[in-house]
Amino acid sequence: MLRCKMCNAICDPSDLVNGVCDDCREEMRVRQENREKVALMANSGGRQMTFDDLEAWQWRH
């Protein structure tokens, strides 16, 4: 049995890739996707709606 480099969990050798277990690889993948989503939103050029914008929208509809 070997240990994961990231979480130090005991794993089967078949579960480790470059010393990292399946769970840690999945967590790293999700974190990378989240970073990409945040970067996309930050660079979108949009702006956050304010309460005044919401009130004005409600009066028009």
Tab-separated table of C-alpha atoms in Angstrom, residues 8-44:
chain	number	residue	atom	x	y	z
A	8	ASN	CA	-1.578	11.168	2.757
A	9	ALA	CA	-4.333	8.544	2.373
A	10	ILE	CA	-3.380	4.899	2.016
A	11	CYS	CA	-4.155	3.780	-1.544
A	12	ASP	CA	-3.726	0.815	-3.835
A	13	PRO	CA	-0.925	1.341	-6.350
A	14	SER	CA	-3.490	1.163	-9.164
A	15	ASP	CA	-5.358	4.181	-7.703
A	16	LEU	CA	-2.313	6.473	-7.750
A	17	VAL	CA	-1.229	8.519	-10.750
A	18	ASN	CA	2.056	10.360	-10.199
A	19	GLY	CA	1.572	9.702	-6.477
A	20	VAL	CA	-1.882	11.395	-6.320
A	21	CYS	CA	-5.077	9.469	-5.522
A	22	ASP	CA	-8.355	9.568	-7.479
A	23	ASP	CA	-10.106	11.820	-4.942
A	24	CYS	CA	-7.332	14.425	-4.962
A	25	ARG	CA	-7.149	14.405	-8.779
A	26	GLU	CA	-10.914	14.971	-8.946
A	27	GLU	CA	-10.663	17.802	-6.408
A	28	MET	CA	-7.848	19.410	-8.405
A	29	ARG	CA	-9.938	19.124	-11.605
A	30	VAL	CA	-12.970	20.770	-9.964
A	31	ARG	CA	-10.825	23.568	-8.521
A	32	GLN	CA	-9.290	24.222	-11.949
A	33	GLU	CA	-12.760	24.382	-13.532
A	34	ASN	CA	-13.887	26.831	-10.837
A	35	ARG	CA	-10.823	29.028	-11.422
A	36	GLU	CA	-11.596	29.066	-15.154
A	37	LYS	CA	-15.246	30.007	-14.497
A	38	VAL	CA	-14.226	32.843	-12.168
A	39	ALA	CA	-11.727	34.140	-14.714
A	40	LEU	CA	-14.391	34.019	-17.427
A	41	MET	CA	-16.880	35.938	-15.264
A	42	ALA	CA	-14.259	38.488	-14.183
A	43	ASN	CA	-13.377	39.223	-17.805
A	44	SER	CA	-16.957	39.231	-19.129
